[in-house]
Coordinates of C-alpha atoms in Angstrom, one line a residue:
M1 CA 0.0 0.0 0.0
D2 CA 1.1 3.5 -0.8
P3 CA 2.2 5.1 2.5
R4 CA 0.4 8.3 1.4
A5 CA -2.9 6.4 1.1
G6 CA -2.5 4.9 4.5
A7 CA -1.9 8.3 6.0
F8 CA -5.2 9.6 4.4
W9 CA -7.3 6.8 5.9
V10 CA -5.7 7.3 9.3
R11 CA -6.7 11.0 9.2
L12 CA -10.3 10.1 8.0
K13 CA -10.8 7.7 10.9
S14 CA -9.5 10.1 13.4
N15 CA -12.1 12.8 12.1
R16 CA -15.1 10.4 11.6
F17 CA -16.9 11.5 14.8
P18 CA -17.0 15.2 14.0
Y19 CA -18.3 14.6 10.5
T20 CA -21.0 12.2 11.6
L21 CA -22.1 14.7 14.2
T22 CA -22.4 17.5 11.6
I23 CA -24.5 15.3 9.3
L24 CA -26.9 14.3 12.1
V25 CA -27.4 17.9 13.2
T26 CA -28.2 19.1 9.7
L27 CA -30.7 16.3 9.2
G28 CA -32.4 17.2 12.5
V29 CA -32.7 20.8 11.6
G30 CA -34.2 19.9 8.2
I31 CA -36.8 17.6 9.8
L32 CA -37.7 20.2 12.3
I33 CA -38.2 22.9 9.6
G34 CA -40.3 20.5 7.5
T35 CA -42.5 19.6 10.5
V36 CA -43.1 23.4 11.2
I37 CA -44.0 24.0 7.6
S38 CA -46.3 21.0 7.5
F39 CA -48.0 22.1 10.6
G40 CA -48.6 25.6 9.3
V41 CA -50.0 24.3 6.0
K42 CA -52.3 21.9 7.9
G43 CA -53.4 24.8 10.1
Q44 CA -54.2 27.0 7.1
E45 CA -56.2 24.1 5.5
T46 CA -58.2 23.8 8.7
R47 CA -59.0 27.5 8.8
K48 CA -60.2 27.5 5.1
S49 CA -62.2 24.4 5.2
D50 CA -65.5 26.2 6.0
A51 CA -65.2 28.8 3.2
T52 CA -66.9 28.4 -0.2
P53 CA -64.4 28.8 -3.1
L54 CA -65.0 31.8 -5.4
S55 CA -65.4 31.4 -9.1
V56 CA -65.4 33.8 -12.1
P57 CA -68.2 33.3 -14.6
S58 CA -67.3 33.0 -18.2
P59 CA -67.3 36.5 -19.9
R60 CA -68.9 34.8 -22.9
Q61 CA -72.1 34.0 -21.1
L62 CA -73.5 37.6 -21.0
S63 CA -72.2 38.6 -24.5
S64 CA -73.7 35.4 -25.9
Q65 CA -77.1 36.3 -24.4
F66 CA -76.9 39.8 -25.9
A67 CA -76.0 38.3 -29.3
Q68 CA -78.9 35.8 -29.2
V69 CA -81.4 38.6 -28.3
A70 CA -80.1 40.8 -31.1
K71 CA -80.3 38.1 -33.7
Q72 CA -83.8 37.2 -32.6
L73 CA -85.1 40.8 -32.8
E74 CA -83.2 42.5 -35.7
P75 CA -85.3 41.0 -38.5
S76 CA -88.4 42.7 -37.1
V77 CA -86.8 46.2 -36.8
V78 CA -87.2 48.4 -39.9
N79 CA -85.7 51.7 -41.1
I80 CA -88.2 54.4 -41.9
N81 CA -87.5 57.1 -44.5
T82 CA -89.8 60.1 -44.8
E83 CA -90.1 63.0 -47.1
S84 CA -92.0 66.2 -46.4
T85 CA -92.3 69.8 -47.7
I86 CA -91.0 72.5 -45.4
K87 CA -92.7 75.9 -45.9
N88 CA -91.0 79.1 -44.6
P89 CA -87.8 77.2 -43.9
H90 CA -85.6 80.3 -43.4
R91 CA -87.9 82.7 -41.6
G92 CA -85.1 85.2 -41.1
R93 CA -83.9 83.6 -37.9
K94 CA -80.3 83.3 -38.9
S95 CA -78.0 85.5 -40.8
P96 CA -76.1 83.9 -43.7
G97 CA -73.1 82.0 -42.4
D98 CA -74.6 81.5 -38.9
D99 CA -74.1 78.0 -37.5
E100 CA -77.5 76.7 -36.3
D101 CA -75.7 73.9 -34.4
D102 CA -74.4 76.5 -31.9
N103 CA -77.8 77.0 -30.4
P104 CA -78.4 74.6 -27.5
L105 CA -82.1 75.5 -27.2
D106 CA -82.7 73.9 -30.6
D107 CA -81.5 70.6 -29.0
F108 CA -83.8 71.1 -26.0
F109 CA -86.9 71.6 -28.3
D110 CA -85.8 68.7 -30.5
R111 CA -86.2 66.3 -27.5
F112 CA -89.9 66.8 -27.6
F113 CA -90.8 68.2 -31.1
G114 CA -88.3 66.6 -33.4
G115 CA -85.8 68.3 -35.7
Q116 CA -86.7 71.3 -37.9
G117 CA -84.8 70.2 -41.0
G118 CA -82.8 72.1 -43.5
Q119 CA -83.3 75.7 -44.7
G120 CA -83.6 77.1 -48.2
G121 CA -81.4 80.0 -49.0
D122 CA -84.2 82.0 -50.5
G123 CA -86.9 81.0 -48.0
S124 CA -88.8 78.9 -50.6
P125 CA -90.3 75.5 -49.7
L126 CA -87.9 72.6 -49.8
R127 CA -88.0 68.9 -49.3
E128 CA -87.0 67.5 -46.0
R129 CA -85.8 63.9 -45.6
S130 CA -85.5 62.2 -42.3
L131 CA -84.9 58.8 -40.9
G132 CA -86.4 56.9 -38.0
S133 CA -87.0 53.3 -36.8
G134 CA -90.0 51.1 -36.3
M135 CA -90.8 47.5 -35.4
I136 CA -93.0 44.9 -37.1
V137 CA -95.8 43.7 -34.8
D138 CA -97.9 41.8 -37.3
P139 CA -96.7 39.5 -40.1
K140 CA -99.2 41.2 -42.4
G141 CA -97.0 44.3 -42.5
Y142 CA -98.2 46.4 -39.5
I143 CA -95.5 48.5 -38.0
V144 CA -95.4 50.6 -34.8
T145 CA -93.3 53.7 -34.6
N146 CA -93.3 57.2 -33.1
R147 CA -95.8 59.7 -34.4
H148 CA -93.1 62.4 -34.7
V149 CA -91.2 60.0 -37.1
V150 CA -94.1 60.1 -39.7
E151 CA -96.1 63.2 -39.0
K152 CA -96.5 65.7 -41.8
A153 CA -94.7 63.3 -44.2
D154 CA -95.7 63.4 -47.8
R155 CA -94.2 60.0 -48.4
I156 CA -93.2 57.2 -46.0
R157 CA -91.0 54.3 -47.1
V158 CA -89.7 51.4 -45.2
K159 CA -86.5 49.4 -45.5
L160 CA -86.8 45.8 -44.4
Q161 CA -83.7 44.0 -43.1
D162 CA -83.6 41.4 -45.9
D163 CA -84.3 43.9 -48.7
P164 CA -81.5 44.4 -51.3
P165 CA -79.8 47.8 -51.2
G166 CA -82.0 50.6 -52.6
V167 CA -85.3 48.6 -52.2
L168 CA -87.9 50.5 -50.2
H169 CA -91.6 49.8 -49.5
D170 CA -94.2 52.6 -49.5
A171 CA -96.2 52.7 -46.3
K172 CA -99.5 54.2 -45.4
V173 CA -100.5 55.6 -42.0
I174 CA -103.2 53.6 -40.3
G175 CA -103.5 55.9 -37.3
T176 CA -101.7 58.2 -34.9
D177 CA -102.1 59.2 -31.3
P178 CA -100.6 62.6 -30.3
E179 CA -101.1 61.9 -26.6
T180 CA -98.6 59.1 -26.6
D181 CA -96.6 60.0 -29.7
L182 CA -97.4 56.6 -31.3
A183 CA -98.3 55.7 -34.9
V184 CA -99.2 52.6 -36.8
I185 CA -98.2 52.3 -40.4
K186 CA -98.5 49.4 -42.9
V187 CA -96.6 48.1 -45.8
E188 CA -98.0 45.8 -48.5
V189 CA -95.9 42.6 -49.0
D190 CA -96.5 39.2 -50.6
H191 CA -95.0 37.2 -47.7
P192 CA -95.3 37.1 -43.9
L193 CA -92.9 39.4 -42.1
P194 CA -91.0 38.6 -38.9
A195 CA -93.0 40.2 -36.0
A196 CA -91.5 41.2 -32.7
K197 CA -92.6 39.6 -29.5
L198 CA -94.1 42.1 -26.9
G199 CA -93.4 41.7 -23.2
N200 CA -95.0 43.1 -20.1
S201 CA -93.3 46.4 -19.2
D202 CA -94.7 46.3 -15.7
S203 CA -92.3 43.4 -15.0
M204 CA -89.2 45.6 -15.6
E205 CA -87.2 46.8 -12.6
V206 CA -84.4 49.3 -12.2
G207 CA -81.1 47.5 -13.0
D208 CA -82.5 45.1 -15.5
W209 CA -80.4 44.7 -18.7
V210 CA -82.0 46.0 -21.9
L211 CA -81.0 46.4 -25.6
A212 CA -82.0 49.3 -27.8
V213 CA -82.3 48.5 -31.6
G214 CA -82.7 51.0 -34.4
S215 CA -81.0 53.2 -37.0
P216 CA -79.2 56.0 -35.2
F217 CA -77.9 58.6 -37.8
G218 CA -79.2 56.2 -40.5
L219 CA -76.9 53.3 -39.4
Q220 CA -79.3 50.4 -39.7
E221 CA -79.4 47.4 -37.4
T222 CA -77.5 49.1 -34.6
V223 CA -77.7 47.5 -31.2
T224 CA -76.7 49.2 -27.9
A225 CA -76.9 47.8 -24.4
G226 CA -77.7 49.3 -21.0
I227 CA -80.0 48.9 -18.0
V228 CA -83.3 50.3 -16.8
S229 CA -82.4 53.5 -15.0
A230 CA -85.9 54.3 -13.8
T231 CA -89.6 53.5 -14.4
G232 CA -92.7 55.7 -14.5
R233 CA -90.7 58.8 -15.5
N234 CA -92.8 61.8 -16.6
I235 CA -90.7 64.2 -18.6
V236 CA -93.5 66.4 -20.0
P237 CA -96.1 67.1 -17.2
Q238 CA -98.8 68.1 -19.7
H239 CA -98.7 64.7 -21.4
Q240 CA -100.5 62.6 -18.9
F241 CA -100.4 59.5 -20.9
Q242 CA -96.6 59.5 -21.4
S243 CA -95.0 57.7 -18.6
F244 CA -91.6 56.4 -19.7
I245 CA -89.0 53.8 -18.9
Q246 CA -85.6 55.6 -18.5
T247 CA -82.5 53.8 -19.8
D248 CA -78.8 54.4 -20.3
A249 CA -78.7 52.3 -23.4
A250 CA -77.3 54.6 -26.2
I251 CA -80.2 56.3 -28.0
N252 CA -79.5 58.8 -30.8
P253 CA -81.4 60.6 -33.5
G254 CA -82.8 57.9 -35.8
N255 CA -83.5 55.5 -32.9
S256 CA -87.0 56.9 -32.4
G257 CA -89.6 54.2 -33.0
G258 CA -87.1 51.4 -32.4
P259 CA -87.6 48.8 -29.7
L260 CA -86.2 48.5 -26.2
V261 CA -85.8 44.8 -25.5
N262 CA -85.4 42.7 -22.3
M263 CA -83.1 39.6 -22.0
D264 CA -85.9 37.3 -23.1
G265 CA -86.1 39.0 -26.5
E266 CA -89.3 40.7 -25.6
V267 CA -90.1 44.3 -26.6
I268 CA -90.8 46.3 -23.4
G269 CA -90.8 49.8 -24.9
I270 CA -90.4 52.1 -27.9
N271 CA -87.5 54.5 -27.8
T272 CA -89.0 57.9 -28.0
A273 CA -86.8 60.7 -26.6
I274 CA -83.4 61.7 -25.1
L275 CA -82.4 64.2 -22.6
T276 CA -79.3 65.9 -24.0
E277 CA -77.5 69.2 -24.5
T278 CA -75.8 68.1 -27.7
N279 CA -78.7 66.4 -29.6
S280 CA -76.9 63.0 -29.2
Y281 CA -76.4 60.3 -26.5
A282 CA -75.9 61.6 -23.0
G283 CA -76.8 58.5 -21.0
V284 CA -80.5 59.5 -20.5
G285 CA -83.1 58.0 -22.9
F286 CA -86.8 57.3 -22.6
A287 CA -88.9 54.5 -24.0
L288 CA -92.7 54.4 -24.0
P289 CA -93.8 51.2 -22.1
S290 CA -95.1 48.2 -24.1
N291 CA -98.3 48.1 -22.0
T292 CA -99.1 51.6 -23.3
I293 CA -98.2 50.5 -26.9
V294 CA -100.6 47.6 -26.8
S295 CA -103.5 49.7 -25.6
V296 CA -102.9 52.4 -28.2
Y297 CA -102.2 50.0 -31.0
N298 CA -105.4 47.9 -30.5
Q299 CA -107.5 51.1 -30.9
L300 CA -105.6 52.5 -33.8
I301 CA -106.1 49.4 -35.9
G302 CA -109.9 49.5 -35.1
P303 CA -112.6 50.9 -37.4
D304 CA -112.1 54.5 -36.2
H305 CA -108.3 54.4 -36.3
R306 CA -108.2 56.7 -33.3
V307 CA -107.8 56.4 -29.5
A308 CA -110.9 57.2 -27.4
R309 CA -110.1 58.2 -23.9
G310 CA -112.7 59.0 -21.2
S311 CA -112.7 62.3 -19.3
I312 CA -115.0 64.1 -16.9
G313 CA -113.7 67.6 -17.6
I314 CA -111.6 68.6 -14.6
M315 CA -108.1 69.9 -14.1
F316 CA -105.7 69.7 -11.2
D317 CA -102.1 70.4 -10.3
A318 CA -99.7 67.9 -11.8
Q319 CA -97.4 68.1 -8.7
E320 CA -99.0 66.9 -5.5
N321 CA -98.8 69.6 -2.7
P322 CA -99.9 68.8 0.9
A323 CA -100.7 72.5 1.4
I324 CA -103.6 72.3 -1.1
A325 CA -105.1 69.4 0.9
R326 CA -104.7 71.3 4.2
V327 CA -106.3 74.5 2.9
Y328 CA -109.2 72.8 1.1
G329 CA -109.7 70.2 3.8
G330 CA -109.7 67.2 1.4
G331 CA -107.0 65.1 3.0
S332 CA -105.7 62.5 0.5
G333 CA -107.1 62.7 -3.0
V334 CA -107.1 65.0 -6.0
T335 CA -108.2 68.6 -5.6
I336 CA -110.0 70.2 -8.6
S337 CA -108.3 73.4 -9.8
S338 CA -110.7 73.9 -12.8
V339 CA -114.0 72.5 -14.2
V340 CA -114.6 72.7 -17.9
A341 CA -117.9 74.5 -18.6
G342 CA -120.6 72.1 -19.8
S343 CA -118.5 69.0 -19.0
P344 CA -119.8 65.9 -17.2
A345 CA -118.2 67.1 -13.9
D346 CA -119.9 70.5 -14.3
K347 CA -123.2 68.9 -14.9
A348 CA -122.8 66.7 -11.9
G349 CA -122.2 69.7 -9.7
L350 CA -118.5 69.3 -9.0
K351 CA -116.7 72.6 -8.3
L352 CA -113.3 74.1 -8.0
G353 CA -111.8 73.1 -4.6
D354 CA -113.6 69.8 -4.4
T355 CA -111.2 66.9 -3.6
I356 CA -112.0 63.6 -5.3
I357 CA -111.2 60.8 -2.9
A358 CA -112.8 57.7 -4.5
V359 CA -113.9 56.3 -7.9
D360 CA -116.6 53.6 -7.7
G361 CA -115.6 53.1 -4.1
K362 CA -111.9 52.7 -4.8
S363 CA -109.6 55.2 -3.1
V364 CA -107.9 57.8 -5.3
K365 CA -104.2 58.1 -4.4
S366 CA -102.8 60.4 -7.1
G367 CA -103.8 62.5 -10.1
D368 CA -102.1 60.1 -12.5
G369 CA -104.1 57.2 -11.0
L370 CA -107.4 59.2 -11.4
V371 CA -106.6 60.1 -15.1
A372 CA -105.6 56.5 -15.9
D373 CA -108.8 55.1 -14.4
I374 CA -111.2 57.6 -16.1
A375 CA -109.3 57.5 -19.4
S376 CA -109.7 53.7 -19.6
R377 CA -113.5 54.0 -19.5
K378 CA -115.5 54.3 -22.6
P379 CA -117.4 57.5 -23.3
G380 CA -121.0 57.2 -22.1
A381 CA -120.0 55.0 -19.1
K382 CA -121.2 56.1 -15.6
V383 CA -118.9 56.5 -12.7
D384 CA -119.6 57.2 -9.0
L385 CA -117.2 59.8 -7.5
G386 CA -116.7 60.3 -3.8
F387 CA -115.4 63.8 -2.9
V388 CA -114.9 66.2 -0.1
R389 CA -116.2 69.8 -0.1
N390 CA -115.5 72.2 2.8
G391 CA -114.5 69.2 5.0
K392 CA -117.7 67.3 4.3
K393 CA -118.0 64.1 2.2
D394 CA -120.3 63.8 -0.7
D395 CA -120.8 61.8 -3.8
A396 CA -121.9 62.3 -7.4
T397 CA -122.6 60.1 -10.5
V398 CA -120.8 61.4 -13.6
T399 CA -121.2 60.3 -17.2
V400 CA -117.8 59.9 -18.9
A401 CA -117.2 61.9 -22.0
D402 CA -114.8 61.6 -25.0
R403 CA -111.7 63.4 -24.0
A404 CA -110.8 64.4 -27.6
K405 CA -114.1 66.2 -27.9
L406 CA -114.2 67.6 -24.4
F407 CA -110.7 69.2 -24.8
A408 CA -111.1 69.9 -28.5
T409 CA -109.2 73.3 -28.5
R410 CA -106.3 71.9 -26.5
L411 CA -106.1 68.9 -28.9
N412 CA -106.5 71.0 -32.0
D413 CA -109.8 69.3 -32.8
D414 CA -113.1 71.2 -32.5
E415 CA -116.0 69.5 -30.9
D416 CA -118.3 67.6 -33.2
N417 CA -121.8 68.9 -33.9
G418 CA -122.9 65.3 -34.2
E419 CA -121.6 61.8 -34.0
D420 CA -121.0 61.6 -37.8
A421 CA -119.9 65.2 -38.3
T422 CA -116.4 65.9 -39.6
P423 CA -114.3 67.7 -37.1
K424 CA -113.5 71.3 -38.0
E425 CA -109.9 72.5 -37.9
S426 CA -108.9 75.5 -35.7
K427 CA -108.8 78.8 -37.5
F428 CA -105.0 79.2 -37.0
G429 CA -104.1 75.6 -37.5
I430 CA -101.9 75.9 -34.4
T431 CA -101.8 73.7 -31.3
V432 CA -100.3 75.3 -28.2
R433 CA -99.7 74.2 -24.6
A434 CA -98.6 75.8 -21.3
I435 CA -94.9 76.6 -20.8
T436 CA -93.3 74.4 -18.2
P437 CA -91.0 76.0 -15.6
E438 CA -88.0 74.4 -17.3
I439 CA -88.8 75.9 -20.7
A440 CA -89.6 79.3 -19.1
D441 CA -86.2 79.2 -17.4
R442 CA -84.3 78.3 -20.5
L443 CA -86.0 81.0 -22.6
E444 CA -85.8 83.6 -19.9
I445 CA -89.5 84.1 -20.0
P446 CA -91.4 85.1 -16.8
A447 CA -93.4 82.3 -15.3
G448 CA -97.0 82.3 -16.5
K449 CA -96.3 84.2 -19.7
G450 CA -97.0 82.9 -23.2
V451 CA -97.7 79.5 -24.6
I452 CA -95.5 77.2 -26.6
V453 CA -96.4 76.0 -30.1
Q454 CA -96.6 72.2 -30.1
D455 CA -97.8 71.7 -33.7
V456 CA -98.7 73.6 -36.9
K457 CA -100.9 72.1 -39.5
P458 CA -99.3 72.3 -43.0
S459 CA -100.7 75.0 -45.3
S460 CA -102.8 76.4 -42.4
F461 CA -102.9 80.1 -41.6
G462 CA -100.3 79.7 -38.9
D463 CA -98.0 77.9 -41.2
D464 CA -98.4 80.5 -43.9
V465 CA -97.5 83.4 -41.7
G466 CA -94.4 81.6 -40.4
V467 CA -95.4 80.2 -36.9
A468 CA -93.4 77.1 -36.2
R469 CA -93.1 74.4 -33.5
G470 CA -91.2 75.6 -30.5
D471 CA -92.1 79.3 -31.0
V472 CA -93.6 81.0 -28.0
V473 CA -96.7 83.1 -28.6
L474 CA -96.8 86.1 -26.2
E475 CA -99.7 88.1 -27.7
V476 CA -102.3 87.9 -30.4
N477 CA -103.6 91.3 -31.6
K478 CA -102.1 93.0 -28.6
Q479 CA -104.0 90.7 -26.2
P480 CA -101.7 88.8 -23.7
V481 CA -101.7 85.0 -24.1
N482 CA -100.7 83.4 -20.9
N483 CA -102.4 80.0 -21.2
E484 CA -104.2 77.7 -23.7
E485 CA -107.6 79.2 -22.7
D486 CA -106.4 82.7 -23.6
F487 CA -105.2 81.5 -27.0
A488 CA -108.5 79.6 -27.7
R489 CA -110.6 82.6 -26.6
I490 CA -108.9 85.1 -28.8
Q491 CA -108.9 82.6 -31.7
S492 CA -112.6 82.0 -31.4
S493 CA -113.3 85.8 -31.5
L494 CA -111.7 86.4 -34.8
K495 CA -113.5 86.1 -38.1
S496 CA -112.5 85.6 -41.8
G497 CA -111.0 88.7 -43.3
Q498 CA -109.6 90.1 -40.0
D499 CA -106.0 90.9 -39.5
V500 CA -104.1 88.7 -37.1
V501 CA -100.7 89.7 -35.5
F502 CA -98.7 87.3 -33.4
L503 CA -96.0 88.6 -31.0
V504 CA -93.6 85.7 -31.0
R505 CA -90.3 84.7 -29.3
Q506 CA -89.0 82.4 -32.0
R507 CA -87.7 78.9 -31.3
G508 CA -84.1 79.1 -30.3
A509 CA -84.1 82.8 -29.6
G510 CA -82.9 84.1 -26.3
A511 CA -84.1 87.2 -24.4
Q512 CA -81.4 89.3 -26.0
D513 CA -82.8 88.5 -29.4
G514 CA -86.2 90.0 -28.5
T515 CA -89.5 89.2 -30.2
I516 CA -90.9 89.5 -33.7
F517 CA -94.3 90.0 -35.3
L518 CA -95.8 87.3 -37.6
A519 CA -98.9 88.6 -39.3
G520 CA -101.6 87.9 -41.9
T521 CA -105.2 88.1 -42.8
L522 CA -107.5 85.2 -41.9
P523 CA -108.8 83.5 -45.0

């Protein structure tokens, strides 16, 4: 053996104990650390054992549902093209070169009255073309849309989803309802059309997902998503039959008349208006509920093609005020602020200050509830009213009248002389309504002054002299006009051949722009 190798083994043997001790200590420390870690892990497992694991749903589930609803409904949504003749398009409102888009008040009025259209440089009549949406509700070609989409149109044409480019179908108006801004039109086709399925709008709750379908800015088959932001929203107090679903689904010009749909693919509203300062989407849109659509549609397709609503001929404050009840001693109920002369309420002995507390024994909780109840009854029906006068309860039996005839002046439709008589048009051809505080504030008009023009009949006297929707009439022949009754009274006193001068704050004009005269001679 090599002496050097022998020396190595001698040294190794002499140092064996320290090496062994080192290895044993290292192993012990490792086992101890492993035990601690194992105990900690087991402790954590014990603490988590009673918790439910969290999971993330697939992002494709919701988008897939949207896609399914869109595919289901799109074939029943149509694009509506209208053409109309605009008289007095310029009217001297703007100087050459002025930008009409700079006026925010035009956007405000457009929310309720619709756009005004283009202007001719020489003030001559011109053709206006506009776009809207609608939905097929009957395979035979019946389509529901907004009245403001088709009103005053000389020609209405409909583009169906499956039509080749450039193919349009002429449509005729079956009936319209100004109270709800709804219209029914019809196209003649040789095959059944895909009809939308209507849902119950009363089932919708704030937070429910909805889709809006239509043709914003002419872009057909556009689908936007949002939620129900509010229900029962009244944006124009004078329109008692317009209670809207509010949504943040994007709605823009051209969406009017298109459907608002729930996640079951059911139409629960028709997109009607937007609240905006820019005339485009601002997150606040309004759709007329499907339950209202069904009620109006079923009457418009009937023999008379009109909606008959009951009325007893009373008026009351739209906003409930406890002070009124305290002063007149009626408690809960609806306190009458005016009674139409010769109306059923007048004939039954009801008076200003009476508080209606019950209809056929059912308590009256609000003015909207009272109107909805009476309006749903057919003219000629009898109703028992409970009311309070000077703190004492009484009752009366009232015969319901036709609201359109009872409020003929306000609805631009004179009362018939007989059941088969043709209604006469108003002398001016102008429909006006009271100015809301919001409009008065925006126009810088003192509260209680003037009336706003809601509609002007084409080729009427008012149209010929230049009165337009959105104008504010302050005086007629130097007589102040502060409400609809003033306007109707002055109008009825004028005869053919007399001069008529309107003092008008034109639509879009501010206080600094002043007022103008629009005048002519009654034909």
